[in-house]
XYZ file of C-alpha atoms in Angstrom:
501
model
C 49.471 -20.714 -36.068
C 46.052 -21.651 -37.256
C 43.717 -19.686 -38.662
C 40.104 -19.250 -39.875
C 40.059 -19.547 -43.425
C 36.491 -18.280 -43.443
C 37.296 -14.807 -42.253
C 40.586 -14.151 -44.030
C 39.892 -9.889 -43.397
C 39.960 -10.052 -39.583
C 42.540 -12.976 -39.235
C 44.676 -10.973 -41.460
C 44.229 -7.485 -40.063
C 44.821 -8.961 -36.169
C 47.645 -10.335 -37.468
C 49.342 -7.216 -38.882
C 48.776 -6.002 -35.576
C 49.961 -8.583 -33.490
C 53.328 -8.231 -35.773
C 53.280 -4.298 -35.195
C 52.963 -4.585 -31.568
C 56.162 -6.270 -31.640
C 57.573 -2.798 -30.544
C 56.536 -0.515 -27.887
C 54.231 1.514 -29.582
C 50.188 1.288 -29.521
C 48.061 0.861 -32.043
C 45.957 3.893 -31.569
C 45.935 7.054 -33.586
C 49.393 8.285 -32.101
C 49.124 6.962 -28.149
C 52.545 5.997 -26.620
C 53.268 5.889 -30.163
C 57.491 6.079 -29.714
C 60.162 5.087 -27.005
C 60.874 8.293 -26.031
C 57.533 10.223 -25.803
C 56.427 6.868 -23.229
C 58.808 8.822 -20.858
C 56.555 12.121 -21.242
C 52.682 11.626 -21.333
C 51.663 15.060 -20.951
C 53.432 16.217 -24.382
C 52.136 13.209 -25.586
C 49.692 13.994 -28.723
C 47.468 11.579 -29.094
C 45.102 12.728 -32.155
C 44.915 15.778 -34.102
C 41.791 16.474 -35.895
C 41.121 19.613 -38.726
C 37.891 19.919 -40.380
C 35.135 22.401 -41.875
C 32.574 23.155 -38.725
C 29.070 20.912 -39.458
C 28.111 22.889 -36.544
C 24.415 24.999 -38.456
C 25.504 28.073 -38.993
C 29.589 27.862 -38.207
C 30.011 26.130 -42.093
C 32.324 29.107 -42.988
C 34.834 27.903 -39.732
C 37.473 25.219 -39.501
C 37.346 23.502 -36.279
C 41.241 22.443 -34.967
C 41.345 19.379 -32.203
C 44.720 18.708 -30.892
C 44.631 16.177 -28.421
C 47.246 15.594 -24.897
C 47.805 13.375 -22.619
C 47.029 10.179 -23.409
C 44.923 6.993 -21.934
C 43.438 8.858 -18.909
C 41.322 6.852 -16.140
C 39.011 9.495 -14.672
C 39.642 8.342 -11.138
C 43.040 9.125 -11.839
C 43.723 11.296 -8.683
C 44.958 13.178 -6.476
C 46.329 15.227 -9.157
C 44.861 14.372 -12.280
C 45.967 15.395 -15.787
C 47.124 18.903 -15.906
C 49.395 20.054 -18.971
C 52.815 20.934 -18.619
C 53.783 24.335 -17.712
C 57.618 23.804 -18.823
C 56.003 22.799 -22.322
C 54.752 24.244 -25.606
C 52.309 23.298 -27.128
C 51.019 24.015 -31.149
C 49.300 23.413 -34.084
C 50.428 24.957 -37.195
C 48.502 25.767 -40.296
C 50.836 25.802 -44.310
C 48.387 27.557 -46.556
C 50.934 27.468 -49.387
C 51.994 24.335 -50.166
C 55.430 24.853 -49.021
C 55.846 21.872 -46.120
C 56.546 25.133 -43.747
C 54.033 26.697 -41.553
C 52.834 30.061 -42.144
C 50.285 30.520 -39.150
C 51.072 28.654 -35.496
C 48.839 29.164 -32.645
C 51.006 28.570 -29.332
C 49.785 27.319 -25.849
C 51.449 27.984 -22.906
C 49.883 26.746 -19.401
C 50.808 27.717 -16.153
C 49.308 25.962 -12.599
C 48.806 27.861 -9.579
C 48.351 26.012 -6.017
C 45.998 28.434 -3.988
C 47.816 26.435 -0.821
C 44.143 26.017 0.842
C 44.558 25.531 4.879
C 42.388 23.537 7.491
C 42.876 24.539 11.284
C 43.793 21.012 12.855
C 44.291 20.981 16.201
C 45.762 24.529 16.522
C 47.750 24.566 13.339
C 47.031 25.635 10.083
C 47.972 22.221 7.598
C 47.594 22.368 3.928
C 45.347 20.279 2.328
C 46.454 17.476 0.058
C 43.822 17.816 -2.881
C 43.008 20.007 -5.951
C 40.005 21.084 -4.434
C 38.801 21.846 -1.042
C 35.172 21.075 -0.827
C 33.542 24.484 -1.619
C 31.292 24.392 -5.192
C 32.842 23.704 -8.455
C 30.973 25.384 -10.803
C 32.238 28.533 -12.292
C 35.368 29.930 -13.738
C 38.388 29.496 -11.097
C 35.567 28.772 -8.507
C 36.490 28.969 -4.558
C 36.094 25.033 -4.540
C 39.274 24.629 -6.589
C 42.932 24.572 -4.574
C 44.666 24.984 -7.908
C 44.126 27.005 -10.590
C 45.058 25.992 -14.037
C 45.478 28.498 -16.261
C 47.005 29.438 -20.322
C 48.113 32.380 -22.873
C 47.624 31.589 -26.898
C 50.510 33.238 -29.337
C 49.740 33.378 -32.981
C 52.353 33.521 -34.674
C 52.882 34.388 -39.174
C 55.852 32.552 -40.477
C 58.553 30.914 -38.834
C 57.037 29.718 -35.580
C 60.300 30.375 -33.575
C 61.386 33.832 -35.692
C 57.643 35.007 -37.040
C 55.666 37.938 -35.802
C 54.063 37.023 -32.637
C 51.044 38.047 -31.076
C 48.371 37.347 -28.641
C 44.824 35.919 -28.866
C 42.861 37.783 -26.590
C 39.320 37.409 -25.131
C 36.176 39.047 -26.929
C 34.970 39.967 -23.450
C 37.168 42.296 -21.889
C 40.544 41.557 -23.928
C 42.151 39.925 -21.619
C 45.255 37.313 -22.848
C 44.971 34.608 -19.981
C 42.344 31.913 -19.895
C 41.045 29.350 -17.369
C 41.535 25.975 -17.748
C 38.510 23.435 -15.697
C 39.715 20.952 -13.704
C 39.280 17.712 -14.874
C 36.192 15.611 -14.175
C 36.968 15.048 -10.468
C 33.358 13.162 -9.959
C 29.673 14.220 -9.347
C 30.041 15.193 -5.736
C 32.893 17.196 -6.702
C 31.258 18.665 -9.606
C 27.602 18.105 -10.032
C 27.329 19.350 -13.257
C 30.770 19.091 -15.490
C 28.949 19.819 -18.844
C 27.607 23.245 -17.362
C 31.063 23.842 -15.515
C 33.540 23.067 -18.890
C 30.912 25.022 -21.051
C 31.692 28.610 -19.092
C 35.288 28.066 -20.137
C 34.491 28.002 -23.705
C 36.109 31.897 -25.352
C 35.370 33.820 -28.161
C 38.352 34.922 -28.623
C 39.583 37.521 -31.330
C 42.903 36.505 -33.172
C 45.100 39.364 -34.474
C 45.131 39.099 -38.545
C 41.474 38.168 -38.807
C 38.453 39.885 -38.942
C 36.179 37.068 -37.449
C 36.125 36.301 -33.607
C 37.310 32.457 -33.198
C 35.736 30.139 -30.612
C 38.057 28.375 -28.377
C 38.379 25.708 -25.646
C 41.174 23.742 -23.445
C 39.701 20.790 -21.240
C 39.194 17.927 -20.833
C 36.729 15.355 -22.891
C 36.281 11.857 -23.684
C 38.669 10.436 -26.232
C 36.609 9.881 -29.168
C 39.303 7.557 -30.739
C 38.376 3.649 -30.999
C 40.410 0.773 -31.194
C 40.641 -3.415 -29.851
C 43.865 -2.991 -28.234
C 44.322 -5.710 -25.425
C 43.244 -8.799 -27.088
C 45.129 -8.145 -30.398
C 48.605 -7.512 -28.067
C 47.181 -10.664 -26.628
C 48.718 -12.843 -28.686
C 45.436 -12.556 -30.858
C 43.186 -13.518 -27.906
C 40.071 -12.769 -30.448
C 37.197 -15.420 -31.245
C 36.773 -14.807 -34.783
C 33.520 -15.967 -35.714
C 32.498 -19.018 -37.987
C 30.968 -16.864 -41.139
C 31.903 -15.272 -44.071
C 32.533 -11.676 -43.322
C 29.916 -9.052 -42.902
C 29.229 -5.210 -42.103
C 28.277 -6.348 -38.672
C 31.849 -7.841 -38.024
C 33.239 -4.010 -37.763
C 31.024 -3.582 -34.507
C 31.917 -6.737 -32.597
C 35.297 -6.157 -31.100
C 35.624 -4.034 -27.903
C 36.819 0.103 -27.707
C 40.203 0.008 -25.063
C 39.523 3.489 -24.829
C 35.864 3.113 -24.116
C 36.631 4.483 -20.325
C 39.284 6.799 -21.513
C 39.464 10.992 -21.106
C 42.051 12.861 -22.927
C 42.991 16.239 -23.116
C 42.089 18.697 -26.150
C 43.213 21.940 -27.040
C 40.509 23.437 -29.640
C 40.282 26.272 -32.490
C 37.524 26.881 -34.247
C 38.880 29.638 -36.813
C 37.429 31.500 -39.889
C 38.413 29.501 -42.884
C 39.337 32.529 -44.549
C 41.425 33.274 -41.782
C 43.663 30.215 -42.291
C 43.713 29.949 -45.904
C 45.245 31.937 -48.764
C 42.108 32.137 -50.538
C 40.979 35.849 -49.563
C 43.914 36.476 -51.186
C 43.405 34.722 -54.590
C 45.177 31.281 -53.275
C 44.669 28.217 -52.438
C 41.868 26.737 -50.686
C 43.804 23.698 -49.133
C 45.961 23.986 -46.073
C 47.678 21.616 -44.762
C 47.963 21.240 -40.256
C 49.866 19.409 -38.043
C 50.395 19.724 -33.970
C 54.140 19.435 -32.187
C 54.627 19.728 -28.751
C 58.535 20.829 -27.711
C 60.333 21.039 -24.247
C 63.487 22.894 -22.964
C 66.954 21.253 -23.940
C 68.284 21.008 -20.268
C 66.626 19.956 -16.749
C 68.154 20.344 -13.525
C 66.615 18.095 -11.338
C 66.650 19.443 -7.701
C 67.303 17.046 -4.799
C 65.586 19.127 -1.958
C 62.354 20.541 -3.669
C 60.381 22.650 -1.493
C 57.152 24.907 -1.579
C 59.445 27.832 -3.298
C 61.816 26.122 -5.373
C 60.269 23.636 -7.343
C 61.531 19.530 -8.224
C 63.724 20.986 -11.450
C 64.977 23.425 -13.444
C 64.180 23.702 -17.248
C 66.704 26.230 -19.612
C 67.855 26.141 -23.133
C 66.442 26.272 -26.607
C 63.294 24.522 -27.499
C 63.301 20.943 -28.653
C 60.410 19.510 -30.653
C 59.341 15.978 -28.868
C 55.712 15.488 -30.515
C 54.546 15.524 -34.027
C 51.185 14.749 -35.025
C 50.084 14.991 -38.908
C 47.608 12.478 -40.123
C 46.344 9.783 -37.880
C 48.548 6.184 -37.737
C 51.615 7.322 -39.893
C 54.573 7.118 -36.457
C 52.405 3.641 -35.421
C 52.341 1.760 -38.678
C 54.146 3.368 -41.512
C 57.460 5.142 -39.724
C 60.117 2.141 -39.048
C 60.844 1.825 -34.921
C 64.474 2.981 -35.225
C 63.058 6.573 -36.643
C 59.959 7.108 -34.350
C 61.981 9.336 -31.988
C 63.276 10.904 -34.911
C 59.850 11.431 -36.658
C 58.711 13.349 -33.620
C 61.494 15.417 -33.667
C 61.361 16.156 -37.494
C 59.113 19.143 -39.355
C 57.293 18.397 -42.710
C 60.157 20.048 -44.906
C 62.536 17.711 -44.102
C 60.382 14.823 -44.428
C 62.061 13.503 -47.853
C 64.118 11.370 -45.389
C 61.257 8.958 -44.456
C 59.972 8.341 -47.994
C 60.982 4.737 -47.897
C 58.529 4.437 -45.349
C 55.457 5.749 -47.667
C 56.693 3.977 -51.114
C 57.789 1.035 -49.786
C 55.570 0.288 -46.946
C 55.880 -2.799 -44.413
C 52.173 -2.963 -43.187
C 51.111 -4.928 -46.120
C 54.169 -6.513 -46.378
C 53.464 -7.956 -42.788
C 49.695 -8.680 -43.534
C 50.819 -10.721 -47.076
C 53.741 -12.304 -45.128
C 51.332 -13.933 -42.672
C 48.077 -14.294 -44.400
C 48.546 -13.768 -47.777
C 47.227 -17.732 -48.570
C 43.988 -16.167 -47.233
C 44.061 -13.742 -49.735
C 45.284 -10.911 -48.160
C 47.785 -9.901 -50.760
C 49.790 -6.915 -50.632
C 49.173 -4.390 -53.268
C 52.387 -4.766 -56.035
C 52.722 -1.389 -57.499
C 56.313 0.225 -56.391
C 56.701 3.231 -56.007
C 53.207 3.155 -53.999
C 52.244 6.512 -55.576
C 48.665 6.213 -53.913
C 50.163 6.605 -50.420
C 52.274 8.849 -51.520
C 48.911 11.159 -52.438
C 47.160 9.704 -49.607
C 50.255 10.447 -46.970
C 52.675 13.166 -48.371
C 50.888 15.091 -51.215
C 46.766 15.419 -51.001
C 44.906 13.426 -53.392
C 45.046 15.425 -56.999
C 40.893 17.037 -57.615
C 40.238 16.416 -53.357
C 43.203 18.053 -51.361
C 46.186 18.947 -53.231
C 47.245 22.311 -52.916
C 48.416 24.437 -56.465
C 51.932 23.775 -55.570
C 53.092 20.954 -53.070
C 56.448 19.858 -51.637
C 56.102 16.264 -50.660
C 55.300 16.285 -46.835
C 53.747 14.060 -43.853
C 50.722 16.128 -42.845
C 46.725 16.580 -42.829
C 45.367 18.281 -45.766
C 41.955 20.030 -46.006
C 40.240 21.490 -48.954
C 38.365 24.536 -47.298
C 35.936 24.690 -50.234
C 34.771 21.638 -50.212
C 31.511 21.916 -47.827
C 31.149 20.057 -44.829
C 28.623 16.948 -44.479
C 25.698 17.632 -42.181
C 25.623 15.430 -38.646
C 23.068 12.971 -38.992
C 24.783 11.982 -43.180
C 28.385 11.258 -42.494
C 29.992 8.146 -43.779
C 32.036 7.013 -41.218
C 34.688 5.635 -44.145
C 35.338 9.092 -45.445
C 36.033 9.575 -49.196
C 36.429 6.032 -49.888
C 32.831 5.577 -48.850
C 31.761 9.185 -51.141
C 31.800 11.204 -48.557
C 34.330 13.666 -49.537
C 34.469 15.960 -46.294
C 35.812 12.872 -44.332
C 39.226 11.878 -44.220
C 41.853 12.055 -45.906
C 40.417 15.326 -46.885
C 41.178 16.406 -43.002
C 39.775 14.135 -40.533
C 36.572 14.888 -38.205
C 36.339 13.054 -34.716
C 33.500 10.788 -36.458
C 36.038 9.325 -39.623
C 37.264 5.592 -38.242
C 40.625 6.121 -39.400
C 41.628 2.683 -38.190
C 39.549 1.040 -40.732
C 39.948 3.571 -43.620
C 43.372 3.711 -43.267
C 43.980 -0.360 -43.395
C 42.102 -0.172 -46.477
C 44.151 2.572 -47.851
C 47.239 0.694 -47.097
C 46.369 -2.313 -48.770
C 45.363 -0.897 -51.714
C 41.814 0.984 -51.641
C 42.674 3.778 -53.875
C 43.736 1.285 -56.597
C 40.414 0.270 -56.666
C 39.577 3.804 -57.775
C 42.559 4.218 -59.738
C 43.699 6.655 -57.761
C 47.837 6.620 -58.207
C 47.489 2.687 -59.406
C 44.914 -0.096 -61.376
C 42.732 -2.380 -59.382
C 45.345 -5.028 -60.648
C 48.219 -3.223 -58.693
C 45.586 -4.327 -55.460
C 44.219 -8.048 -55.052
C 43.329 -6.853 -51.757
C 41.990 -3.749 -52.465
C 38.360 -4.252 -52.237
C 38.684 -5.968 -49.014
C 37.000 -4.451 -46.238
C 39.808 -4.984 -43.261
C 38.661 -3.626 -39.983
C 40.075 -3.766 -36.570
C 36.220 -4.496 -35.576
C 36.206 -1.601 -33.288
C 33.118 0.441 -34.770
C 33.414 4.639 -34.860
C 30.612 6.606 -36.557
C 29.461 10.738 -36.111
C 27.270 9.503 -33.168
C 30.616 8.697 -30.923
C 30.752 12.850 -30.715
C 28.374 15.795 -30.800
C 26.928 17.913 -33.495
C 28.392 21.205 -32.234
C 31.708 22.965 -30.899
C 33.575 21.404 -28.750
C 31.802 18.418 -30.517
C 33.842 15.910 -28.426
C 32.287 14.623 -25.372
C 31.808 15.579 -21.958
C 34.591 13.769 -19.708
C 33.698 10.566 -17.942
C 33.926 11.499 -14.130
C 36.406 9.834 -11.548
C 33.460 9.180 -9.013
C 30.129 8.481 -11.280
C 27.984 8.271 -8.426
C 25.375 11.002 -7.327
């Protein structure tokens, strides 16, 4: 296969990908990302996103994104995008360096059809729509034929044995919460920014002294990445000059007309850390979504027995750490095992991290362009980058080695309007890898990483270990602070189904 010696970044970073896409799994932050998890979109975790709030005035928050459900078209009717109510959804919070969780905050969702009735011809015949034609624009409105609705757990410890609790609403205590529907259209809905933004809670969490802000709906998916014409046997017209900056805005976003689902915390740092307490100021997240070992499907499902039957103990089918690891890093015979897997027991994947195949790929198929993989083995900078925190950014005191995002709490967040897009490999050191905000393009940061970045700051390795390292490989699908808001929920409003007036 030919290729354009003038532009050895982008001919060798398609081709990585075209390689990668050799299995089932899409290269976007964790969409579709394993065989198995294909089978079940709604438990389906697409990104998860931990951060100190930029927000004026929330600085002393952490702001927690888990998104569900990926690849949505907003015309995607009749029934849209609900979560699971035979799921569980949560994102857990290690504050001690330990690769075990030590604060969980559970989501359970539960969906309620309001059965509305039209008189035709005599008879009373149930509609076949989530809403009914009456005014969408409150809290669990008239308009809306079902009724979508969650609890929140927190749990301290072990998330299955720890003491549980609810989080309860700041406004009359109570523990259930409405869910919008999703962004039907503008008939429908008129205004979906006004509607979602009434089903945004303060919410008080038991064990901290702050009220947290929180919010379940759906928004735009604020990832970016040229999927189609890389899986397209590199159907990409690279262009006929040396590389520039300008070449990492020129390829299209696949999930440009995308909505996704997002489950969002935004809790007291203090809360989450064990820094009040003399500790650490890192803490380490991920999200995992789990579903009930048996299902009875039923042949005759009715209006009062529904189409199965779900019993046993819970079994984790999502894990979601930091961004890309399950697409690129985690072998395809172990991506259903990844998802099933918690951070303590992650020593059995650390082939994956020291001896990655990425840049093996890249090397194998461009490396006369110059696209050489880095040559230090063990690769102790992914190793900081993937398993421990980077030693002086977002290492914890005392670390067991373990797949997961890691956040220094005291390092303060970077204004909206003076983000680098590249994270800490561009200076900016409240960016990813030191937790990720919606505005880091982890795409491009994390090819970097792979093929050797951090040498080039002698992070882990030399600059010699690298002879890639200063290249700047990008998928050419451009993501900066302006993709998102400046405030909480700071992703997007939804693109609606119908965008007509």
């Amino acid at each position: 296969m030919a290729t354009n010696q003038k532009y050895p970044l982008r001919a060798a970073l398609i081709g990585s990908l075209m390689a990668i896409a050799l299995a089932p799994a899409a290269f976007a932050s964790s969409h579709r990302e394993a065989p198995f998890i294909t089978k079940n979109p709604k438990v389906d975790a697409t990104d998860f996103y931990m951060f100190r709030s930029y927000e004026p005035g929330r600085e002393k928050f952490v702001t927690l994104i888990a998104n569900y459900v990926p690849l949505q078209d907003a015309y995607g009717g009749p029934n849209y995008f609900a979560m699971d109510p035979d799921a569980l959804y949560e994102i857990h919070i290690d504050n001690n360096g330990d690769a075990k969780e030590d604060l969980s905050f559970q989501f359970r969702f539960s969906s309620t059809n309001k059965d509305t009735q039209l008189t035709v011809g005599g008879k009373k015949v149930s509609i076949p729509l989530v809403i009914n034609g009456g005014a969408v624009n409150d809290v669990n409105p008239a308009g809306l034929n079902v009724r979508e609705t969650y609890t929140v757990a927190v749990v301290r410890g072990d998330r299955r044995s720890g003491a549980r609790s609810s989080v309860t609403n700041a406004s009359g205590g109570g523990a259930t919460f409405d869910k919008p529907v999703d962004n039907i259209g503008n008939k429908s809905i008129p205004d979906y920014a006004a509607y979602s933004a009434k089903h945004m809670y303060a919410v008080n969490i038991p064990g901290c002294a702050t009220p947290a802000r929180m919010f379940v709906g759906q928004r735009k998916d604020p990832f970016v990445v040229n999927l189609g014409e890389t899986f397209d046997l590199i159907n990409i017209k690279a262009p006929a000059v040396e590389f520039l900056a300008s070449a990492e805005k020129n390829a299209r976003d696949d999930l440009a007309l995308k909505n996704v689902t997002s489950i969002e915390l935004e809790v007291a740092a203090d809360c989450l850390t064990a820094s009040a307490t003399g500790g650490d100021p890192v803490i380490g997240g991920w999200t995992t979504a789990s579903m009930r070992q048996g299902r009875l499907l039923n042949p005759t499902p009715g209006s009062a027995v529904g189409s199965s039957r779900e019993g046993g103990a819970w079994t984790q089918v999502s894990r979601l750490g930091a961004p890309l690891v399950n697409e690129v890093v985690i072998g395809l015979k172990d991506k259903d095992r990844f998802n099933h897997s918690k951070p303590s027991g992650d020593s059995q994947f650390a082939d994956y991290v020291t001896n990655p195949t990425l840049p093996a790929l890249v090397e194998i198929l461009y490396g006369s362009a110059g696209a050489k993989a880095p040559t230090n083995f063990p690769r102790n900078d992914l190793v900081a980058a993937f398993l421990t925190g980077v030693k002086g950014l977002n290492q914890p005191a005392t670390v067991t080695a373990s797949e997961m995002l890691r956040l220094n709490t005291s390092i303060a967040p970077t204004p909206s309007g003076a983000q680098k897009r590249l994270g800490v490999i561009d200076g900016d050191n409240a960016g990813f890898p030191n937790g990720r905000r919606p505005g880091d393009d982890v795409v491009d940061i994390a090819l970097r990483v792979m093929m050797g970045k951090l040498c080039t700051l002698n992070l882990g390795c030399t600059p010699a270990d690298a002879p890639a390292g200063a290249l700047r490989f990008t998928d050419g699908a451009y993501l900066d602070e302006t993709f998102v808001t400046a405030g909480f929920p700071y992703l997007k409003t939804p693109l609606a189904g119908s965008p007509q007036k």
